[in-house]
Coordinates of C-alpha atoms in Angstrom, one line a residue:
X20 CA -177.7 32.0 -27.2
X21 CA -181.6 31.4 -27.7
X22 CA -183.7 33.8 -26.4
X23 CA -186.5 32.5 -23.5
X24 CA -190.1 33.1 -24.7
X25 CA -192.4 34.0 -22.1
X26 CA -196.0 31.8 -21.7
X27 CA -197.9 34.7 -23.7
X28 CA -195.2 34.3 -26.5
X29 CA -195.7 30.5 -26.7
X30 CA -199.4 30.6 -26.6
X31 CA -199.8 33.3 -28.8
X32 CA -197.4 31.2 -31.4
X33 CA -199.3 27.8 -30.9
X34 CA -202.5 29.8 -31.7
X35 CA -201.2 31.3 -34.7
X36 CA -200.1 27.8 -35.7
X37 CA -203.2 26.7 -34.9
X38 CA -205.9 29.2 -35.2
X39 CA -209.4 27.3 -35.6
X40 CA -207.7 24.8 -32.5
X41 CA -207.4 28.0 -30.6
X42 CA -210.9 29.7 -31.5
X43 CA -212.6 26.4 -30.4
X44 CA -210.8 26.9 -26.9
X45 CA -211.3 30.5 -26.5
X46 CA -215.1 30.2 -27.6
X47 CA -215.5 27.2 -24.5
X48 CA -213.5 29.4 -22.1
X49 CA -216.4 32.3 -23.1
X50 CA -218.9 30.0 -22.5
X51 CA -217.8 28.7 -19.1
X52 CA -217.0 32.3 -18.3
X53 CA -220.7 33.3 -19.3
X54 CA -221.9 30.1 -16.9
X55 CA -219.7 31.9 -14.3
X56 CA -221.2 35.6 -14.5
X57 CA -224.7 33.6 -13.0
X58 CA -222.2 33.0 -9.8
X59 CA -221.8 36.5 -9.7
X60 CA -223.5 38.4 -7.3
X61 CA -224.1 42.0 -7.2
X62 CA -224.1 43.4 -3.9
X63 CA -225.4 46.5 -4.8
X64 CA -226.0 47.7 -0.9
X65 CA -224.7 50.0 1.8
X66 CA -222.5 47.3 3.7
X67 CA -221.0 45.6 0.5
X68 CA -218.6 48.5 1.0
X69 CA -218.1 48.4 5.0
X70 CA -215.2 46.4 6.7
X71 CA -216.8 42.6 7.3
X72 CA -215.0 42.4 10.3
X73 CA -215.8 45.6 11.9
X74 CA -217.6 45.7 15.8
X75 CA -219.1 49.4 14.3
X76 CA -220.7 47.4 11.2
X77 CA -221.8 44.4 13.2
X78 CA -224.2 46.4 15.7
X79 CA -225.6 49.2 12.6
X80 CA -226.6 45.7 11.3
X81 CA -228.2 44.8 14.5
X82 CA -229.8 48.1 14.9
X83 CA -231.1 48.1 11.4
X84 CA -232.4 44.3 11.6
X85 CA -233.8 44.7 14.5
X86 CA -235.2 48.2 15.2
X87 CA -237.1 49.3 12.0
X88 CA -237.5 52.4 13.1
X89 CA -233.4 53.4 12.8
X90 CA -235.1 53.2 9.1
X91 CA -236.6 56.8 8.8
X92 CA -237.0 60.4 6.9
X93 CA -237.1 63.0 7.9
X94 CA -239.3 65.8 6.4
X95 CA -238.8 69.7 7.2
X96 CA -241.8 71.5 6.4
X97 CA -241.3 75.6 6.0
X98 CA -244.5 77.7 6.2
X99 CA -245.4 80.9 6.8
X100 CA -247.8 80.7 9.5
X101 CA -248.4 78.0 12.3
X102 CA -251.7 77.4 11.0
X103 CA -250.9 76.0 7.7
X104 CA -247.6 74.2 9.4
X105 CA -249.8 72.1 11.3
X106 CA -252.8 71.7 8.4
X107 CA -249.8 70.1 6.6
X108 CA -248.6 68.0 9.2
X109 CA -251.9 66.3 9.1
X110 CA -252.2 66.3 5.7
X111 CA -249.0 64.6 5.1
X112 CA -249.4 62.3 8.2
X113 CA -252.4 61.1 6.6
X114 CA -251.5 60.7 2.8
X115 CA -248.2 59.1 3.8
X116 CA -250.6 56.7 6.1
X117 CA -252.8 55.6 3.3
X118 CA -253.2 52.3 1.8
X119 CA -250.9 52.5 -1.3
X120 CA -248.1 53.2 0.6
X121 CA -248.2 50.6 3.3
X122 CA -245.4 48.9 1.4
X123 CA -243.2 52.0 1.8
X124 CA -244.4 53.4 5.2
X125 CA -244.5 51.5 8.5
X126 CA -245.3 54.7 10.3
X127 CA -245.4 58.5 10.7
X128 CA -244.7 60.7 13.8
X129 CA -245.5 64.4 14.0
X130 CA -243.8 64.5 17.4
X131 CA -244.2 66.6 20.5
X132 CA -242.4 69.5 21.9
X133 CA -242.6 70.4 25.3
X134 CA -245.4 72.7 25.4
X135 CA -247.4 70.1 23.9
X136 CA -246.7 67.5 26.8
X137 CA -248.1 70.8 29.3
X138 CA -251.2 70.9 27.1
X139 CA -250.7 73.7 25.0
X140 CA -249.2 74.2 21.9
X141 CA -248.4 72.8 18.2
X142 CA -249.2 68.9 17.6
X143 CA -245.8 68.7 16.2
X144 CA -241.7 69.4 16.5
X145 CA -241.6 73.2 15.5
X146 CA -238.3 75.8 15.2
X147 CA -238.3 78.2 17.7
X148 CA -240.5 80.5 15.5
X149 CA -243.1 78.0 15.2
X150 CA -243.2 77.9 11.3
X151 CA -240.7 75.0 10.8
X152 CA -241.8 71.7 11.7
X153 CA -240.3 68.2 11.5
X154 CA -242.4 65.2 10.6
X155 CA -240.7 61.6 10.5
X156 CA -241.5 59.0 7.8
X157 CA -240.5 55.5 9.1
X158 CA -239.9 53.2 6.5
X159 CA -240.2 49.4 5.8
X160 CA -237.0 49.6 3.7
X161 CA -233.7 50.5 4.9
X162 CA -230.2 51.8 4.1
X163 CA -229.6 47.6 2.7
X164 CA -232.5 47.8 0.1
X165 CA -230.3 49.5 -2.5
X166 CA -232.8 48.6 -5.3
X167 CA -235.6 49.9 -3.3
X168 CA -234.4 53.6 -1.9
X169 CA -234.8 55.3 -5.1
X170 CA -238.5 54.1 -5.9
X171 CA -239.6 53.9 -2.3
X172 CA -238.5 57.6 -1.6
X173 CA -239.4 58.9 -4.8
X174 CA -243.0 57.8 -3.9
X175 CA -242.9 59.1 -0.7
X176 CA -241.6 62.2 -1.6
X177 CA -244.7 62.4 -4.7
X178 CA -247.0 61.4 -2.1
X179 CA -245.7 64.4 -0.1
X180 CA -245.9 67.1 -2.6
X181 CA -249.6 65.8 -3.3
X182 CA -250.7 66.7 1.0
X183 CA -249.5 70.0 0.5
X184 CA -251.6 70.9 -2.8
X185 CA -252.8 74.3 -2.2
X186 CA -250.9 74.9 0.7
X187 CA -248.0 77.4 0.7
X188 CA -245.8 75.2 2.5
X189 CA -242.6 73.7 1.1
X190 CA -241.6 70.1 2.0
X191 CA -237.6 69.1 2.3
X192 CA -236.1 65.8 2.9
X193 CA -233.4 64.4 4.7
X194 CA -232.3 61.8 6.8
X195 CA -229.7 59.0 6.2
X196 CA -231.8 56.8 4.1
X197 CA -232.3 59.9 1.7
X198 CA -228.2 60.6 1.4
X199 CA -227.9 56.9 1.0
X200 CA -230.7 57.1 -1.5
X201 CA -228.9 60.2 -3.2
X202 CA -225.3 57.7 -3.3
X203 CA -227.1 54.9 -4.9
X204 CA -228.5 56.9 -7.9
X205 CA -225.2 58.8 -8.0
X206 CA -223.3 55.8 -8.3
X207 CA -225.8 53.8 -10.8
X208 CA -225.7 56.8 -13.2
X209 CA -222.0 57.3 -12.9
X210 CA -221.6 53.4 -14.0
X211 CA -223.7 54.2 -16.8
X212 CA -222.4 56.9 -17.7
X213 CA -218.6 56.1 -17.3
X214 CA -218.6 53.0 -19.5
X215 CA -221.0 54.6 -22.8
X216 CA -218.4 57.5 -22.5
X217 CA -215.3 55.2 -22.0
X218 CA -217.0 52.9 -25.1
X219 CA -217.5 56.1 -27.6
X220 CA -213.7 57.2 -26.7
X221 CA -212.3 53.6 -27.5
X222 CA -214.4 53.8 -30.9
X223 CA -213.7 57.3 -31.7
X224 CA -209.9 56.8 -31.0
X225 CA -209.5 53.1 -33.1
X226 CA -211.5 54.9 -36.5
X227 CA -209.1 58.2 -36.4
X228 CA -206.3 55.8 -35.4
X229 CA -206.4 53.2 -38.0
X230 CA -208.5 54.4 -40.5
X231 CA -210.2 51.0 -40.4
X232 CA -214.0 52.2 -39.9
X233 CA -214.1 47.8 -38.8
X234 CA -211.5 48.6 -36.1
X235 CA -213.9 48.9 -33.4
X236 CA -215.4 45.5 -34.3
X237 CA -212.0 43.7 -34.6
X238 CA -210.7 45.3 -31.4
X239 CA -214.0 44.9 -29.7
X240 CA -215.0 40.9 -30.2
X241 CA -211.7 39.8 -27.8
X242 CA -211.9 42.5 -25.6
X243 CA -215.6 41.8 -24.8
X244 CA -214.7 37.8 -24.6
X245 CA -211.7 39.2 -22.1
X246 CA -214.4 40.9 -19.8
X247 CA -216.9 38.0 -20.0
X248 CA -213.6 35.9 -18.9
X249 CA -212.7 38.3 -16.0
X250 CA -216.5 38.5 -14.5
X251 CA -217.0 35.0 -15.1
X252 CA -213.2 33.9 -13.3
X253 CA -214.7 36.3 -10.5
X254 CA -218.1 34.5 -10.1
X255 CA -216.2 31.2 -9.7
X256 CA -213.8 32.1 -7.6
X257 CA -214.6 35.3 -5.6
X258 CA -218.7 35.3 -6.1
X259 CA -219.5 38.6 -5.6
X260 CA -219.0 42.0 -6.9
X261 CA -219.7 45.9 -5.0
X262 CA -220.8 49.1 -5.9
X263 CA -217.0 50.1 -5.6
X264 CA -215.4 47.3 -7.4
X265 CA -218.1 47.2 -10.0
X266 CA -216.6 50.9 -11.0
X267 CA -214.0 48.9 -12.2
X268 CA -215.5 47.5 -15.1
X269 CA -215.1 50.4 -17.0
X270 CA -210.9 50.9 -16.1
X271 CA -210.9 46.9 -17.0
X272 CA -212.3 48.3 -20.7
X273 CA -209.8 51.0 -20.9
X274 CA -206.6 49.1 -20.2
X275 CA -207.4 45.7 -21.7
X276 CA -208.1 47.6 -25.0
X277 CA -204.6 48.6 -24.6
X278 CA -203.4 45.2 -26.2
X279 CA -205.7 44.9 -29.4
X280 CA -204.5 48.2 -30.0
X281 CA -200.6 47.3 -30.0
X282 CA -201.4 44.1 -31.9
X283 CA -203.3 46.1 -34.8
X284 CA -200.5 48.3 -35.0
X285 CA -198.4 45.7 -35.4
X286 CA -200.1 44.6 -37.9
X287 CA -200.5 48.2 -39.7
X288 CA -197.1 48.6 -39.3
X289 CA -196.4 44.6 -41.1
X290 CA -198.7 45.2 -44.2
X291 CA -197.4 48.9 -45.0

């Protein structure tokens, strides 16, 4: 009885029957797949990971849209008298309020407590003992603007440190656009750092393997046309990519590997 042959066992047979036939078809396939990756969009922002259909979703959209000021900082100032707590309230209301920030900042608030509404007291939010103070930094970029939280808080917070020059006051941040500032750099270095590791443990692991110091270039030409083919199938069909499901770019190197390794084995195993 003659045994079935899957698809992959055909094609892989009609390739090796006809190999330059089959690199003309796979280099085409790259190419359209590298037209397809300009589909692709990278949706590198807070909602590209929130439910599309959710009610909750919907009105933060409608809250960030269209109240800028949901877009805020918030900076805790620690001194060790009131005096220099509110000297560096000023100080950072009016650095922050400058011209060079105007891109950044929309507006600053020192806010009142209650004994400033009676006419007495600190020009700003203060802890009970009066040496903590808050001052809020709204922003003309939001929790969306995932290319522009890192830069635009690491100016304000430069900005910040520059007010409180001679003071002896320390500044702290925090807020949601500052934890979703903290996520985004989090997740852009971990990408980073996830696929050079993942790239120099495939190497590493082909050399001692095989013995071949060329293995990693063998192995690594159709695994790097499979990836091309797999971003550019999703930019044609699906269009867009996450932050999550970008993560997956570096499992999609570990397990497609997985095949160019059993073939050069094969291979090993054929010419000993």
């Amino acid at each position: 009885m003659k045994e079935k042959s899957g698809i992959l066992s055909r094609v892989g047979m009609l390739a090796g029957a006809n190999p330059r036939s089959a690199l003309v078809v796979a280099g085409l396939i790259t190419l359209l797949s590298i037209a397809g990756m300009f589909f692709l969009r990278l949706e590198m922002n807070f909602y590209s990971i929130l439910p599309d259909n959710s009610q909750a979703v919907k009105d933060l959209q409608i809250i960030v849209e269209d109240f800028p000021s949901s877009n805020s900082i918030i900076i805790v100032l620690d001194a060790n008298t009131q005096a220099d707590l509110e000297t560096a309230a000023r100080r950072v209301q009016e650095r922050l309020g400058r011209k060079d920030l105007e891109e950044q900042v929309n507006m600053v608030s020192l806010g009142y407590d209650q004994d400033y509404m009676q006419g007495s007291g600190p020009e700003i939010i203060t802890s009970t003992d009066g040496l903590a103070g808050l001052v809020t930094v709204y922003t003309n970029f939001g929790i969306n603007d995932f290319f522009n939280l890192a830069s635009g808080i690491e100016k304000i917070e430069a900005a910040t440190e520059e007010a409180l020059e001679g003071l002896d006051v320390s500044a702290g941040f925090t807020g949601f656009l500052v934890v979703a500032k903290d996520e985004a750099v989090t997740s852009e270095q971990g990408l980073a750092a996830g696929f050079l590791i993942a790239l120099i443990l495939i190497v590493i692991l082909m050399i001692l393997n095989f013995r071949i110091p060329s293995s990693p270039i063998i192995l690594g030409l159709p695994l790097l046309a499979g990836i091309f083919w797999t971003v550019g199938i999703t930019g044609f069909t699906l269009g867009r990519l996450s932050i999550v499901t970008s993560m997956y770019l570096i499992a999609l190197m570990g397990l497609g590997i997985d095949f160019g390794i059993h073939i050069m084995t094969a291979y090993v195993q054929q010419s000993n």
